[in-house]
């Protein structure tokens, strides 16, 4: 199996799909299901971890079931040169799930969760009080028709090697 440009091949993709579906599988069971030696699976996993592709095996959690039924996105405009400081302060807010540095109208794109509209106001107030945040525009997610995913990319790679 020839590796593609990114260095992943169809076996890597099949292994990652297997682990995405059943993250608690052991190396031996993965090797059995993939039809390759245990050492091959272990070497592939080690290489994927070393290259920063396989980041870990966190559980897939339903935030709404945990009481955080409201998801919102905020575009932040920040003071020039303050991205690192702002990101560090945002990371200290528990309800901030992810932050992306972006191009376009805003500087940072923030995904956050809250328990209610009133709780979201509290979270927004915390975000706005972060040193370096100049302006924010927040939108509430009504639904998630396409959740975060990588499966289609892995399936294509597993099937075509590209």
mmCIF file of C-alpha atoms in Angstrom:
data_model
loop_
_atom_site.group_PDB
_atom_site.id
_atom_site.type_symbol
_atom_site.label_atom_id
_atom_site.label_comp_id
_atom_site.label_asym_id
_atom_site.label_seq_id
_atom_site.Cartn_x
_atom_site.Cartn_y
_atom_site.Cartn_z
ATOM 1 C CA UNK A 1 0.000 0.000 0.000
ATOM 2 C CA UNK A 2 1.672 3.196 -1.179
ATOM 3 C CA UNK A 3 1.357 6.169 1.143
ATOM 4 C CA UNK A 4 -0.398 9.279 -0.145
ATOM 5 C CA UNK A 5 1.069 12.798 -0.061
ATOM 6 C CA UNK A 6 0.253 13.256 3.634
ATOM 7 C CA UNK A 7 1.937 9.986 4.526
ATOM 8 C CA UNK A 8 -1.221 8.096 5.458
ATOM 9 C CA UNK A 9 -2.163 4.997 3.543
ATOM 10 C CA UNK A 10 -5.276 2.845 3.343
ATOM 11 C CA UNK A 11 -4.204 0.678 6.309
ATOM 12 C CA UNK A 12 -3.689 3.779 8.469
ATOM 13 C CA UNK A 13 -7.157 4.971 7.457
ATOM 14 C CA UNK A 14 -8.758 1.590 8.192
ATOM 15 C CA UNK A 15 -7.047 1.520 11.604
ATOM 16 C CA UNK A 16 -8.248 5.042 12.412
ATOM 17 C CA UNK A 17 -11.797 4.193 11.304
ATOM 18 C CA UNK A 18 -11.747 1.112 13.532
ATOM 19 C CA UNK A 19 -10.540 3.158 16.504
ATOM 20 C CA UNK A 20 -13.066 5.913 15.795
ATOM 21 C CA UNK A 21 -15.872 3.339 15.908
ATOM 22 C CA UNK A 22 -14.529 1.410 18.898
ATOM 23 C CA UNK A 23 -11.887 3.431 20.759
ATOM 24 C CA UNK A 24 -11.564 0.820 23.524
ATOM 25 C CA UNK A 25 -10.264 -1.897 21.194
ATOM 26 C CA UNK A 26 -6.849 -3.245 22.064
ATOM 27 C CA UNK A 27 -3.960 -3.590 19.655
ATOM 28 C CA UNK A 28 -4.426 -7.361 19.385
ATOM 29 C CA UNK A 29 -8.112 -7.059 18.444
ATOM 30 C CA UNK A 30 -7.297 -4.315 15.919
ATOM 31 C CA UNK A 31 -4.687 -6.548 14.314
ATOM 32 C CA UNK A 32 -7.180 -9.435 14.137
ATOM 33 C CA UNK A 33 -9.881 -7.307 12.503
ATOM 34 C CA UNK A 34 -7.484 -5.689 10.060
ATOM 35 C CA UNK A 35 -5.755 -8.966 9.197
ATOM 36 C CA UNK A 36 -2.251 -7.748 9.998
ATOM 37 C CA UNK A 37 0.344 -8.539 12.664
ATOM 38 C CA UNK A 38 0.026 -7.066 16.146
ATOM 39 C CA UNK A 39 3.434 -5.410 15.719
ATOM 40 C CA UNK A 40 2.232 -3.720 12.534
ATOM 41 C CA UNK A 41 -0.743 -2.189 14.336
ATOM 42 C CA UNK A 42 1.418 -1.097 17.268
ATOM 43 C CA UNK A 43 4.014 0.459 14.954
ATOM 44 C CA UNK A 44 1.284 2.258 12.977
ATOM 45 C CA UNK A 45 -0.335 3.601 16.155
ATOM 46 C CA UNK A 46 3.017 4.756 17.532
ATOM 47 C CA UNK A 47 3.807 6.528 14.259
ATOM 48 C CA UNK A 48 0.365 8.181 14.143
ATOM 49 C CA UNK A 49 0.818 9.427 17.714
ATOM 50 C CA UNK A 50 4.384 10.611 17.061
ATOM 51 C CA UNK A 51 3.270 12.576 13.995
ATOM 52 C CA UNK A 52 0.421 14.211 15.932
ATOM 53 C CA UNK A 53 -2.324 12.610 13.841
ATOM 54 C CA UNK A 54 -3.705 10.358 16.580
ATOM 55 C CA UNK A 55 -4.119 12.666 19.557
ATOM 56 C CA UNK A 56 -5.720 10.274 22.011
ATOM 57 C CA UNK A 57 -8.871 8.382 22.795
ATOM 58 C CA UNK A 58 -11.254 10.788 24.509
ATOM 59 C CA UNK A 59 -14.810 9.678 25.030
ATOM 60 C CA UNK A 60 -17.449 11.147 22.723
ATOM 61 C CA UNK A 61 -19.634 13.175 25.081
ATOM 62 C CA UNK A 62 -23.108 14.641 24.606
ATOM 63 C CA UNK A 63 -22.812 18.105 26.161
ATOM 64 C CA UNK A 64 -26.606 18.606 26.101
ATOM 65 C CA UNK A 65 -27.063 15.433 28.161
ATOM 66 C CA UNK A 66 -24.509 16.854 30.599
ATOM 67 C CA UNK A 67 -26.647 19.972 31.042
ATOM 68 C CA UNK A 68 -24.989 22.213 28.449
ATOM 69 C CA UNK A 69 -27.780 22.275 25.863
ATOM 70 C CA UNK A 70 -26.911 25.631 24.351
ATOM 71 C CA UNK A 71 -24.026 26.024 21.894
ATOM 72 C CA UNK A 72 -22.936 29.434 20.667
ATOM 73 C CA UNK A 73 -20.249 30.790 18.394
ATOM 74 C CA UNK A 74 -18.562 34.139 18.837
ATOM 75 C CA UNK A 75 -16.375 36.089 16.465
ATOM 76 C CA UNK A 76 -13.939 38.183 18.474
ATOM 77 C CA UNK A 77 -12.015 41.208 17.361
ATOM 78 C CA UNK A 78 -8.937 41.585 19.531
ATOM 79 C CA UNK A 79 -6.171 44.123 20.052
ATOM 80 C CA UNK A 80 -3.301 43.594 17.651
ATOM 81 C CA UNK A 81 -0.543 41.421 19.045
ATOM 82 C CA UNK A 82 -2.693 40.015 21.868
ATOM 83 C CA UNK A 83 -3.744 36.679 20.343
ATOM 84 C CA UNK A 84 -1.668 34.523 22.723
ATOM 85 C CA UNK A 85 -2.744 36.406 25.839
ATOM 86 C CA UNK A 86 -6.397 36.385 24.808
ATOM 87 C CA UNK A 87 -6.301 32.674 23.915
ATOM 88 C CA UNK A 88 -4.776 31.841 27.289
ATOM 89 C CA UNK A 89 -7.501 33.772 29.121
ATOM 90 C CA UNK A 90 -10.238 32.197 26.991
ATOM 91 C CA UNK A 91 -8.860 28.740 27.817
ATOM 92 C CA UNK A 92 -9.445 29.562 31.489
ATOM 93 C CA UNK A 93 -13.207 29.875 30.861
ATOM 94 C CA UNK A 94 -14.617 26.366 31.331
ATOM 95 C CA UNK A 95 -17.480 26.831 28.854
ATOM 96 C CA UNK A 96 -15.128 27.791 26.000
ATOM 97 C CA UNK A 97 -14.760 24.543 24.041
ATOM 98 C CA UNK A 98 -12.480 25.684 21.226
ATOM 99 C CA UNK A 99 -10.869 28.791 19.765
ATOM 100 C CA UNK A 100 -9.606 29.258 16.210
ATOM 101 C CA UNK A 101 -7.489 32.133 14.879
ATOM 102 C CA UNK A 102 -9.171 33.240 11.656
ATOM 103 C CA UNK A 103 -8.970 35.558 8.697
ATOM 104 C CA UNK A 104 -11.836 37.821 7.723
ATOM 105 C CA UNK A 105 -13.786 40.247 9.866
ATOM 106 C CA UNK A 106 -12.833 38.773 13.211
ATOM 107 C CA UNK A 107 -9.594 37.540 14.705
ATOM 108 C CA UNK A 108 -10.805 34.566 16.763
ATOM 109 C CA UNK A 109 -13.722 32.171 16.324
ATOM 110 C CA UNK A 110 -14.922 30.732 19.633
ATOM 111 C CA UNK A 111 -17.272 27.802 20.301
ATOM 112 C CA UNK A 112 -18.824 27.885 23.747
ATOM 113 C CA UNK A 113 -21.579 26.107 25.619
ATOM 114 C CA UNK A 114 -24.013 27.158 28.312
ATOM 115 C CA UNK A 115 -26.861 25.755 30.365
ATOM 116 C CA UNK A 116 -29.401 28.439 29.384
ATOM 117 C CA UNK A 117 -29.687 31.871 27.765
ATOM 118 C CA UNK A 118 -28.975 33.510 31.117
ATOM 119 C CA UNK A 119 -25.932 31.286 31.568
ATOM 120 C CA UNK A 120 -24.783 32.178 28.041
ATOM 121 C CA UNK A 121 -24.977 35.849 28.995
ATOM 122 C CA UNK A 122 -22.672 35.121 31.946
ATOM 123 C CA UNK A 123 -20.220 33.297 29.647
ATOM 124 C CA UNK A 124 -20.307 36.130 27.099
ATOM 125 C CA UNK A 125 -19.678 38.619 29.898
ATOM 126 C CA UNK A 126 -16.594 36.599 30.878
ATOM 127 C CA UNK A 127 -15.390 36.518 27.270
ATOM 128 C CA UNK A 128 -15.917 40.257 26.810
ATOM 129 C CA UNK A 129 -14.008 40.981 30.024
ATOM 130 C CA UNK A 130 -10.884 39.217 28.687
ATOM 131 C CA UNK A 131 -8.043 41.707 28.330
ATOM 132 C CA UNK A 132 -7.512 42.430 24.646
ATOM 133 C CA UNK A 133 -11.037 41.604 23.435
ATOM 134 C CA UNK A 134 -12.319 44.679 21.590
ATOM 135 C CA UNK A 135 -15.605 43.486 20.106
ATOM 136 C CA UNK A 136 -17.651 40.318 19.903
ATOM 137 C CA UNK A 137 -20.526 39.045 17.802
ATOM 138 C CA UNK A 138 -22.276 35.939 19.087
ATOM 139 C CA UNK A 139 -24.670 33.523 17.370
ATOM 140 C CA UNK A 140 -26.602 30.694 19.001
ATOM 141 C CA UNK A 141 -26.607 27.328 17.233
ATOM 142 C CA UNK A 142 -30.141 26.066 16.661
ATOM 143 C CA UNK A 143 -29.054 22.587 15.569
ATOM 144 C CA UNK A 144 -26.027 20.676 14.297
ATOM 145 C CA UNK A 145 -26.992 19.091 10.975
ATOM 146 C CA UNK A 146 -23.362 18.060 10.315
ATOM 147 C CA UNK A 147 -21.432 17.355 13.536
ATOM 148 C CA UNK A 148 -17.611 17.477 13.645
ATOM 149 C CA UNK A 149 -16.322 14.610 11.538
ATOM 150 C CA UNK A 150 -13.343 13.073 9.809
ATOM 151 C CA UNK A 151 -14.962 9.792 8.770
ATOM 152 C CA UNK A 152 -15.547 10.722 5.086
ATOM 153 C CA UNK A 153 -11.879 11.622 4.674
ATOM 154 C CA UNK A 154 -10.744 8.368 6.284
ATOM 155 C CA UNK A 155 -13.237 6.295 4.256
ATOM 156 C CA UNK A 156 -11.998 7.829 0.997
ATOM 157 C CA UNK A 157 -8.395 7.160 1.980
ATOM 158 C CA UNK A 158 -9.208 3.586 3.058
ATOM 159 C CA UNK A 159 -10.941 2.903 -0.263
ATOM 160 C CA UNK A 160 -8.775 4.761 -2.764
ATOM 161 C CA UNK A 161 -5.514 5.442 -0.954
ATOM 162 C CA UNK A 162 -5.973 9.165 -1.705
#
